[in-house]
Short mmCIF file of C-alpha atoms in Angstrom, two decimals:
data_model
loop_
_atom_site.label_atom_id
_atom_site.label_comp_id
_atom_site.label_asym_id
_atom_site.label_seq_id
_atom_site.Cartn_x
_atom_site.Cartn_y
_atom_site.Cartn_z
CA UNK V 1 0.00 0.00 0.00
CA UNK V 2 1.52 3.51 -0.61
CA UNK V 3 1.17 6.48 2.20
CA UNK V 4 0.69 9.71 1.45
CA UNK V 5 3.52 10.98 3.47
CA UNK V 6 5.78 8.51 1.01
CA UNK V 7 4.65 10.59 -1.40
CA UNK V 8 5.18 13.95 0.38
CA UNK V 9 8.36 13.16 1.58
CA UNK V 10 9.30 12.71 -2.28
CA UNK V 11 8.00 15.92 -3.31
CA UNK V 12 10.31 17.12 -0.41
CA UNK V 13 13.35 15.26 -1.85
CA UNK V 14 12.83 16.27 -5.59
CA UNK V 15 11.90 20.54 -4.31
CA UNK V 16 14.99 20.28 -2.49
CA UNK V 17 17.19 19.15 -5.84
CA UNK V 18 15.49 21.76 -7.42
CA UNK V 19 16.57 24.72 -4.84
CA UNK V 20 20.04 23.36 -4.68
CA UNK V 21 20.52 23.88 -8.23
CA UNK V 22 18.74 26.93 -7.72
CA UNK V 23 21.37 28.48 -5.11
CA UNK V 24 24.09 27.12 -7.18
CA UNK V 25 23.05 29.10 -10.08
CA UNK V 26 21.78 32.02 -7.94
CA UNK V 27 25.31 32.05 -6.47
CA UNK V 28 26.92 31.81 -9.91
CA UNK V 29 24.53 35.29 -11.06
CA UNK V 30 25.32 37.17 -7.80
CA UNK V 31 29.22 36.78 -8.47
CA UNK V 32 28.69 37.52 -11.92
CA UNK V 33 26.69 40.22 -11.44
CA UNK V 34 29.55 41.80 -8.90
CA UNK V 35 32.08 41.32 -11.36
CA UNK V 36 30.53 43.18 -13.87
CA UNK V 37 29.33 45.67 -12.09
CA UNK V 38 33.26 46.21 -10.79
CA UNK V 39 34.38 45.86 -14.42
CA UNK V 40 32.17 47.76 -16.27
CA UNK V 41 30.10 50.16 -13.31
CA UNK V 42 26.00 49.74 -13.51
CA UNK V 43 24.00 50.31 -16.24
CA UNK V 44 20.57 49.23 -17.35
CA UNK V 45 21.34 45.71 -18.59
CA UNK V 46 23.09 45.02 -15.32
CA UNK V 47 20.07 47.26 -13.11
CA UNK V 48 17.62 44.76 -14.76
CA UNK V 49 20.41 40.97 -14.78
CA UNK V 50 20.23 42.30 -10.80
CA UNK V 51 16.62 42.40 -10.58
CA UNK V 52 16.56 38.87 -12.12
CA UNK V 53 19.30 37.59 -9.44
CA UNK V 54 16.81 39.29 -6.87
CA UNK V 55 14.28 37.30 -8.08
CA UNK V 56 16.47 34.21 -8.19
CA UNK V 57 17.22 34.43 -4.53
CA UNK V 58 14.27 35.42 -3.08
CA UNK V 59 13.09 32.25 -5.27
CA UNK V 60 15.14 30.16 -3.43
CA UNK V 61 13.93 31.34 -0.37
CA UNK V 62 10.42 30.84 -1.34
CA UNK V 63 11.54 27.31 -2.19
CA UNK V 64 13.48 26.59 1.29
CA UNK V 65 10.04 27.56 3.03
CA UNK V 66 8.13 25.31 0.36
CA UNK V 67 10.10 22.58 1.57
CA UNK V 68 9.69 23.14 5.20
CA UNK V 69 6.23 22.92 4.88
CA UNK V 70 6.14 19.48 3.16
CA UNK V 71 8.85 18.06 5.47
CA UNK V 72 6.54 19.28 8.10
CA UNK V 73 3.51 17.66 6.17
CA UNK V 74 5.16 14.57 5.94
CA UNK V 75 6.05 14.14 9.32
CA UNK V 76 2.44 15.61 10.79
CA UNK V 77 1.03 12.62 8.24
CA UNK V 78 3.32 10.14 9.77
CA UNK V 79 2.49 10.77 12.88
CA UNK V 80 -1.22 10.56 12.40
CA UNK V 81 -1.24 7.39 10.79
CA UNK V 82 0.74 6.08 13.01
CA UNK V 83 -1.58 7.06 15.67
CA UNK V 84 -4.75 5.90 13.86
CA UNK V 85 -3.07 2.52 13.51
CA UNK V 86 -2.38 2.21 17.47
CA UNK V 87 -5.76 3.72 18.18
CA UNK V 88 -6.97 1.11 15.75
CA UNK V 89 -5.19 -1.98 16.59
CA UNK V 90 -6.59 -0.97 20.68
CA UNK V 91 -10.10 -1.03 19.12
CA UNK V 92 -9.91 -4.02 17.45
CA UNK V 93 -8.38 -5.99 19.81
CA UNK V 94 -11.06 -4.48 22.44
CA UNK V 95 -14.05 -5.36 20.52
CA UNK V 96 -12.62 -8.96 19.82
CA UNK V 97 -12.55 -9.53 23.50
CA UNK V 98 -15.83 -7.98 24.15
CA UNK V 99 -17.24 -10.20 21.52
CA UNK V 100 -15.38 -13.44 23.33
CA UNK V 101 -14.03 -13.87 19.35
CA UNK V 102 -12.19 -17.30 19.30
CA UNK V 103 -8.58 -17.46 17.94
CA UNK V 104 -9.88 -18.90 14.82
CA UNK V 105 -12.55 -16.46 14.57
CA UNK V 106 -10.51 -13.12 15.61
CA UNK V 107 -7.84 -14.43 12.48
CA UNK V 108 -11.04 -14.08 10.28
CA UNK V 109 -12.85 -11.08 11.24
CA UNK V 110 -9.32 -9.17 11.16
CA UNK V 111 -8.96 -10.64 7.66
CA UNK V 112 -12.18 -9.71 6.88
CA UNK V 113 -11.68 -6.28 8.33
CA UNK V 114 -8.05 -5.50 6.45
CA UNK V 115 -10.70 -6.15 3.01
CA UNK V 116 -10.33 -9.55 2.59
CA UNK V 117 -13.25 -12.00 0.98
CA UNK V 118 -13.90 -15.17 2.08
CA UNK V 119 -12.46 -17.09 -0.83
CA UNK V 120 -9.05 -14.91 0.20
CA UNK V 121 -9.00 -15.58 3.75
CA UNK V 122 -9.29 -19.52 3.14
CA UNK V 123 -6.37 -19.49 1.00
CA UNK V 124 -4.43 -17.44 3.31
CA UNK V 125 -5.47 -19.97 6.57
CA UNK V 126 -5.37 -22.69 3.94
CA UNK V 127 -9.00 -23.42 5.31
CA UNK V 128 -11.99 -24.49 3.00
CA UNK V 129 -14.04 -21.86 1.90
CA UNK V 130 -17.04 -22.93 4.35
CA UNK V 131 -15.44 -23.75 7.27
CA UNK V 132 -14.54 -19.98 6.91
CA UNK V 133 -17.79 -18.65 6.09
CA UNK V 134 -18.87 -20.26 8.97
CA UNK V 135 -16.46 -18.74 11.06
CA UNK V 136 -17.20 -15.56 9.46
CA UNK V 137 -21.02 -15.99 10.57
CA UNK V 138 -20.49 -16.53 13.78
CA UNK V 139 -18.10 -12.78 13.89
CA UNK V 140 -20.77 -11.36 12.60
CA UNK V 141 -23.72 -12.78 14.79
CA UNK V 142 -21.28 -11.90 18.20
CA UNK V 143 -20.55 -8.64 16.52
CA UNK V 144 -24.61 -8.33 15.92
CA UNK V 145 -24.03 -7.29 12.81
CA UNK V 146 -25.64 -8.80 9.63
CA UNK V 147 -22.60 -7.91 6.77
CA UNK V 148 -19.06 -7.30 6.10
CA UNK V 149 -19.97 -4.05 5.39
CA UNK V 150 -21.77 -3.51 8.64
CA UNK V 151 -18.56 -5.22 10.36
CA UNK V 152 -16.28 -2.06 8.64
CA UNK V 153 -18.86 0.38 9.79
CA UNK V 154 -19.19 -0.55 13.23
CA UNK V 155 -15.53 -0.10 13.80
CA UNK V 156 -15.41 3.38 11.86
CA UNK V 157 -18.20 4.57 13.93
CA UNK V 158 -16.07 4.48 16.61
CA UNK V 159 -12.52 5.96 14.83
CA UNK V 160 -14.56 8.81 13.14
CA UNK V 161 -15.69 11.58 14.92
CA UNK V 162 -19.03 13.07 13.53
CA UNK V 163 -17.88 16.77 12.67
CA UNK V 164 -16.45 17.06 9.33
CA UNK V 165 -12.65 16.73 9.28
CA UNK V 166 -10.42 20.25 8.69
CA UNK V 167 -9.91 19.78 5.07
CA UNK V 168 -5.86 18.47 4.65
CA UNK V 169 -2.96 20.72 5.10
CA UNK V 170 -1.34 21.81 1.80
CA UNK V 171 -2.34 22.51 -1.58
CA UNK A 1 16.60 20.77 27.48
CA UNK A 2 16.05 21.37 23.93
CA UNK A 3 16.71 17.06 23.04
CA UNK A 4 12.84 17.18 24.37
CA UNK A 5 11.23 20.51 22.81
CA UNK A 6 7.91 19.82 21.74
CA UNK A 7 8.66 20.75 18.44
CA UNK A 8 11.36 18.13 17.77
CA UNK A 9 10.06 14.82 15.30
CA UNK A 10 9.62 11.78 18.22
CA UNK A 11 12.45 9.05 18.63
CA UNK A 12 14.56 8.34 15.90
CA UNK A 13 17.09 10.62 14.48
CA UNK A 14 16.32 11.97 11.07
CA UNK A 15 17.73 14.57 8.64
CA UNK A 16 15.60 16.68 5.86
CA UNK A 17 16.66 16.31 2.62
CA UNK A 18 17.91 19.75 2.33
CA UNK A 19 20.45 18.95 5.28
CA UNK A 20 21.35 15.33 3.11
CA UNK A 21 21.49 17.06 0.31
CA UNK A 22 23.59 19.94 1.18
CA UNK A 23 25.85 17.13 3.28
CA UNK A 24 26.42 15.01 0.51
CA UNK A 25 26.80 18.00 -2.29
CA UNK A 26 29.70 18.79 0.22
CA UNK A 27 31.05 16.03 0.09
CA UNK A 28 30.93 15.38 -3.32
CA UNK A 29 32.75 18.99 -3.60
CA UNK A 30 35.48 18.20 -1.22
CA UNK A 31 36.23 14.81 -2.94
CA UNK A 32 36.17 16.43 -6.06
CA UNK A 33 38.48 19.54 -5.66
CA UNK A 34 40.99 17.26 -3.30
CA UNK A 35 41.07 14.37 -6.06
CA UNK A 36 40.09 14.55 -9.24
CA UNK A 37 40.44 18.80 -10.54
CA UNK A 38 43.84 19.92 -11.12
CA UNK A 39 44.49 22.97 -8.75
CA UNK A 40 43.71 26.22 -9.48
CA UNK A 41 42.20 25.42 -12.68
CA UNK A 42 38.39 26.56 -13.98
CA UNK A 43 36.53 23.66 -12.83
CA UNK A 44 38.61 24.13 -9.39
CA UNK A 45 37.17 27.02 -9.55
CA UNK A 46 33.79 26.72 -10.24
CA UNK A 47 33.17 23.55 -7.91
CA UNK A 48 34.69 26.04 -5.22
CA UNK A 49 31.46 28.39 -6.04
CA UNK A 50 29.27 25.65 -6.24
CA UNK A 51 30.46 24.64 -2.69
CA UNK A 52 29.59 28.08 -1.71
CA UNK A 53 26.05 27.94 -2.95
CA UNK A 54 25.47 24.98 -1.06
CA UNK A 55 26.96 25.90 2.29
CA UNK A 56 25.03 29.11 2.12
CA UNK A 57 21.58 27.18 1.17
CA UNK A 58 22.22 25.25 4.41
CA UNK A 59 23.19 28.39 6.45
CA UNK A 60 19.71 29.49 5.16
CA UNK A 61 18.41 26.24 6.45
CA UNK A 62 19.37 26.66 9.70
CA UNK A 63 16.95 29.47 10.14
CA UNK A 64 14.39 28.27 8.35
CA UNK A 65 14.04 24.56 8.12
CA UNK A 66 12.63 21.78 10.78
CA UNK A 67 13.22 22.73 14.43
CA UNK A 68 16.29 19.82 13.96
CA UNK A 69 18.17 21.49 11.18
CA UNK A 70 18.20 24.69 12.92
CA UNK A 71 21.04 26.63 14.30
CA UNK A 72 19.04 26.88 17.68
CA UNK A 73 18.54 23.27 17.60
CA UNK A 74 22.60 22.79 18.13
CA UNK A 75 24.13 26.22 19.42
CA UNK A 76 27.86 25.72 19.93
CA UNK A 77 27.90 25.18 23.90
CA UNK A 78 31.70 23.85 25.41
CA UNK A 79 29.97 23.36 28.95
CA UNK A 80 27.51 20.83 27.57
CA UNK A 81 29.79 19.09 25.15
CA UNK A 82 31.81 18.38 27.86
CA UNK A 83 28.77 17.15 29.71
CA UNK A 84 28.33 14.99 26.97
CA UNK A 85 31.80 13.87 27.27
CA UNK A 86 30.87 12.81 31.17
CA UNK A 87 27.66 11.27 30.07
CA UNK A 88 29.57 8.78 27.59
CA UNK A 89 32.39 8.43 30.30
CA UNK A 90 29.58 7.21 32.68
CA UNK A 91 27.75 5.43 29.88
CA UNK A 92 24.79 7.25 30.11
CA UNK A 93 22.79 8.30 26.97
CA UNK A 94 20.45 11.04 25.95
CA UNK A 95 18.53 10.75 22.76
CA UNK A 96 19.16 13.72 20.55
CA UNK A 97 16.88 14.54 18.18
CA UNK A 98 19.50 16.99 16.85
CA UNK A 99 23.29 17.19 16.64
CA UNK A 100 24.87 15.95 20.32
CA UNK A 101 26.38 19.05 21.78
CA UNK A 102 29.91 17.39 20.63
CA UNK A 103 28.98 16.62 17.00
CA UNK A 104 27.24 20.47 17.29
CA UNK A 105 31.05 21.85 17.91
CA UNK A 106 32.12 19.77 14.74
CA UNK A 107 29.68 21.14 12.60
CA UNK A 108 30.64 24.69 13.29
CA UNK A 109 34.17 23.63 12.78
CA UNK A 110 33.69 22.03 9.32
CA UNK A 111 31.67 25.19 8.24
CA UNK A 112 34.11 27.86 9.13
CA UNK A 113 36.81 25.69 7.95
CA UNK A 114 34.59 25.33 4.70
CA UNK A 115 34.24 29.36 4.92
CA UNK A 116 37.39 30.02 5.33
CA UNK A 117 38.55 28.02 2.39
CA UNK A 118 35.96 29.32 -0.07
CA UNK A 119 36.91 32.74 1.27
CA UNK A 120 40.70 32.78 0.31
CA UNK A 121 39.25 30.70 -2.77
CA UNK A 122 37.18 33.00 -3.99
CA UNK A 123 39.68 35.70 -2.84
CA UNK A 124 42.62 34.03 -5.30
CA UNK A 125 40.15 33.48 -7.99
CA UNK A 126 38.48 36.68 -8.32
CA UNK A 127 35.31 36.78 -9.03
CA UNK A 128 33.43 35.14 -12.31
CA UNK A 129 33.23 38.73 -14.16
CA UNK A 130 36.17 39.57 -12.52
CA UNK A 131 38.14 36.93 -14.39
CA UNK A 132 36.61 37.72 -17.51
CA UNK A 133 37.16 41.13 -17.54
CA UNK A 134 40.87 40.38 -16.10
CA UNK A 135 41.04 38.60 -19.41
CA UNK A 136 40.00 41.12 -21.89
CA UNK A 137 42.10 43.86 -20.00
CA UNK A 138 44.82 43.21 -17.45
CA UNK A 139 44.79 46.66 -16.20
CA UNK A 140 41.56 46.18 -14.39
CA UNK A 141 42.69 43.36 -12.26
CA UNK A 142 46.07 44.54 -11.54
CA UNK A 143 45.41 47.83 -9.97
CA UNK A 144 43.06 45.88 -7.73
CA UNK A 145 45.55 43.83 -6.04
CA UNK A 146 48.09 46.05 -6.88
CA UNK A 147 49.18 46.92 -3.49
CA UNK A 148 49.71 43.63 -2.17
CA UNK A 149 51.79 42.83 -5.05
CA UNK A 150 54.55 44.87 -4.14
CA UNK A 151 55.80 42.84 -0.76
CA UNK A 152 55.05 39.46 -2.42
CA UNK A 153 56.12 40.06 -6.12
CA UNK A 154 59.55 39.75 -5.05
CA UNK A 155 60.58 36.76 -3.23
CA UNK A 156 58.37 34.58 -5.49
CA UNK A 157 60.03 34.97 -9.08
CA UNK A 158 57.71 31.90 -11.04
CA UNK A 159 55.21 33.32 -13.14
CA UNK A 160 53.91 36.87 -13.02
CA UNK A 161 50.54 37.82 -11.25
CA UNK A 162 49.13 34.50 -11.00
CA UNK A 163 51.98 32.90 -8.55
CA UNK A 164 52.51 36.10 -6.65
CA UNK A 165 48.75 36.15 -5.55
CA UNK A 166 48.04 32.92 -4.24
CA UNK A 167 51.22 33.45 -1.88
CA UNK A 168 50.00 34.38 1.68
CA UNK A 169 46.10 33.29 0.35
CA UNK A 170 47.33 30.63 -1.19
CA UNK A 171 48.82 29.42 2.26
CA UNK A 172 45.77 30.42 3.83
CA UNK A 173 43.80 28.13 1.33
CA UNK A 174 46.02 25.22 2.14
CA UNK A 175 46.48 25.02 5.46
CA UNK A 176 42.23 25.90 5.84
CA UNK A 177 42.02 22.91 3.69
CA UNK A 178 44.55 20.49 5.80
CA UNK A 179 42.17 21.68 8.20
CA UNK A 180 39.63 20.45 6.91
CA UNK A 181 40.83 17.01 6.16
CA UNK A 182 41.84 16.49 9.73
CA UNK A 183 37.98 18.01 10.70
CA UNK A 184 36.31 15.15 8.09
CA UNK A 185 38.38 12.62 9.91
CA UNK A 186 37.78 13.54 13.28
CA UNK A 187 33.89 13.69 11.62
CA UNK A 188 34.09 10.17 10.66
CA UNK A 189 35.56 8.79 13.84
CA UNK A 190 32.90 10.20 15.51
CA UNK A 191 30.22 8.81 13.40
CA UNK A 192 31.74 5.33 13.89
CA UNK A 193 32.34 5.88 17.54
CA UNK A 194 28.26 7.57 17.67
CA UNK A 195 27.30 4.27 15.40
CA UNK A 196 29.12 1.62 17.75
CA UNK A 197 27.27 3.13 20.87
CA UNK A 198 24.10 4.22 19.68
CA UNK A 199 23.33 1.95 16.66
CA UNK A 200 23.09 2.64 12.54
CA UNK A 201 20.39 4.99 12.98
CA UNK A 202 23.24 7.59 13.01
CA UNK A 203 24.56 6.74 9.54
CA UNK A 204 21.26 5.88 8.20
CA UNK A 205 19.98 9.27 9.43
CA UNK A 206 21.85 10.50 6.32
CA UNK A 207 21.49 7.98 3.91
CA UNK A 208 18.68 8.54 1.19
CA UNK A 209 15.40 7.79 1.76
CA UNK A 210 14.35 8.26 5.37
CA UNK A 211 13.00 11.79 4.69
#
């Protein structure tokens, strides 16, 4: 499965190629632009090559802030995934024991919850298909629910809050 | 006191990939001008500026990247390097989520030496425009360093402007640089030592991919 923050923390990587080569060549104008300007004094092609090494700078400024702000992103992504997953791993393994899930049956139902179908999960327990759908009734009758789907909801009921989430971070 | 601000990324150690990048471009610029370009000569040169670019992106770094990369993060502090020093006397260890106060000192070391030796560089080598116009007419160049000519142009006889100017920079340049390659040692050692008692998170800190 790929994260988001993987993602992010590429972006990162490239953006901060990008501004290195653009303070190399920023550096490169600015020294140019000096010796010029000490060889041949200011004039207007030098006023405006010095507005364009401005820009070049302040550029690379712009750039060293962009990639703060997805380093930043990456890590605040991280960080609540990897909370979600704790906070989710304590549910499920709470509910399982509140529903007095066997062994064989908690193996299922977290199957079944991680998006498998039952044709999956008995070729990853190398069960037959019915002995597992079996299993699989008897989750969802101590769960008192009557579907997979149901299964899913009940445990994002209790991971989602009900007000709508801030909408995320960056562009 | 600051290994635990609330600001600082949990646990591991990790670098930015402005801080890798900047490292490693270092590196790469070191190894270069020490080995492979012939002294002095245009690509010398212009890996010297290059250097420049990159130690200045990472000077802008330190005040605006991750709480970690900052300057503030490591300020250069004897009294607790030397605590540090106690700490791995007595075996103790703090987490830092940031250079340790004695790695801190090295870093400040390695980028003055690096200053230092792009300074009298950049001093030797004039300036990009500066050469140029030193090549379409001497005059321009000369008067500039003129009046340091005088003392040196005499006890060094070999070849006009070019050997009389590097004389007390060139010194400069060379023993910043020796400098330097004693620093990057010292560096290393500690990295090993840091790996052997804390693990390969320190080397893999740096390494690619761990963003």
């Amino acid at each position: 499965m790929k994260h988001h923050h993987a993602t992010l923390q590429r972006r990162a990587a490239l953006l901060a190629v990008v501004v290195v080569l653009q303070a190399i060549a920023a550096l490169f104008f600015v020294l140019d632009l000096f010796g010029d300007v000490i060889a041949d004094g200011m004039g207007q092609h030098l006023a405006i090559e010095g507005a364009a090494v401005v820009a070049l700078v302040v550029a690379v400024f712009g750039g060293a802030l962009q990639i703060r702000a997805l380093v930043l992103a990456t890590r605040a992504d991280e960080a609540a995934v990897a909370m979600a997953r704790g906070a989710a791993a304590e549910l499920v393994r709470l509910r399982f024991a509140q529903w007095k899930l066997t062994r064989a049956e908690a193996d299922v139902a977290l199957f079944a919850l991680k998006g498998c179908d039952i044709a999956e999960i008995a070729r990853l327990r190398g069960a037959a298909a019915g002995t597992v759908r079996a299993q699989l009734a008897r989750v969802y009758a101590k769960a008192g629910v009557g579907s997979h789907a149901a299964l899913l909801g009940s445990f994002l009921e209790d991971l989602i809050v009900a007000e709508t989430p801030a909408p995320a971070g960056l562009e | 006191m600051h290994d635990d601000d609330e600001t600082m990324p949990p646990a591991r150690r990790r670098w930015d990939p402005v801080v890798k990048l900047t490292h490693w471009a270092v590196v790469g610029a070191v190894l270069a001008n020490a080995l492979l370009t012939e002294e002095g000569s245009a690509t010398h040169v212009w890996i010297g500026y290059a250097l420049a670019a990159v130690l200045a992106l990472r000077l802008l770094w330190g005040f605006v990247g991750p709480a970690e990369a900052r300057f503030s993060a490591f300020l250069p502090n004897p009294a607790r390097a030397l605590a540090h020093v106690r700490e791995i006397r007595a075996g103790g260890h703090t987490r830092h989520a940031s250079h340790n106060p004695l790695g801190a000192l090295m870093v400040y070391a390695i980028w003055s030496c690096l200053g230092v030796v792009i300074a009298s560089g950049i001093a030797m080598a004039g300036l990009p425009g500066a050469v140029r116009a030193e090549r379409h007419e001497p005059a321009v160049a000369t008067a500039q360093v003129g009046g340091e000519r005088e003392e040196e142009g005499e006890k060094d006889g070999r070849k006009d402007r070019e050997g009389e100017e590097e004389g007390g920079l060139g010194e400069v340049h060379e023993a910043a640089v020796n400098l330097l390659y004693l620093l990057i040692v010292l560096h290393i050692a500690g990295v090993v030592f840091e790996t052997r008692r804390s693990g390969r998170d320190v080397v893999l800190a740096m390494l690619p991919g761990r963003g």
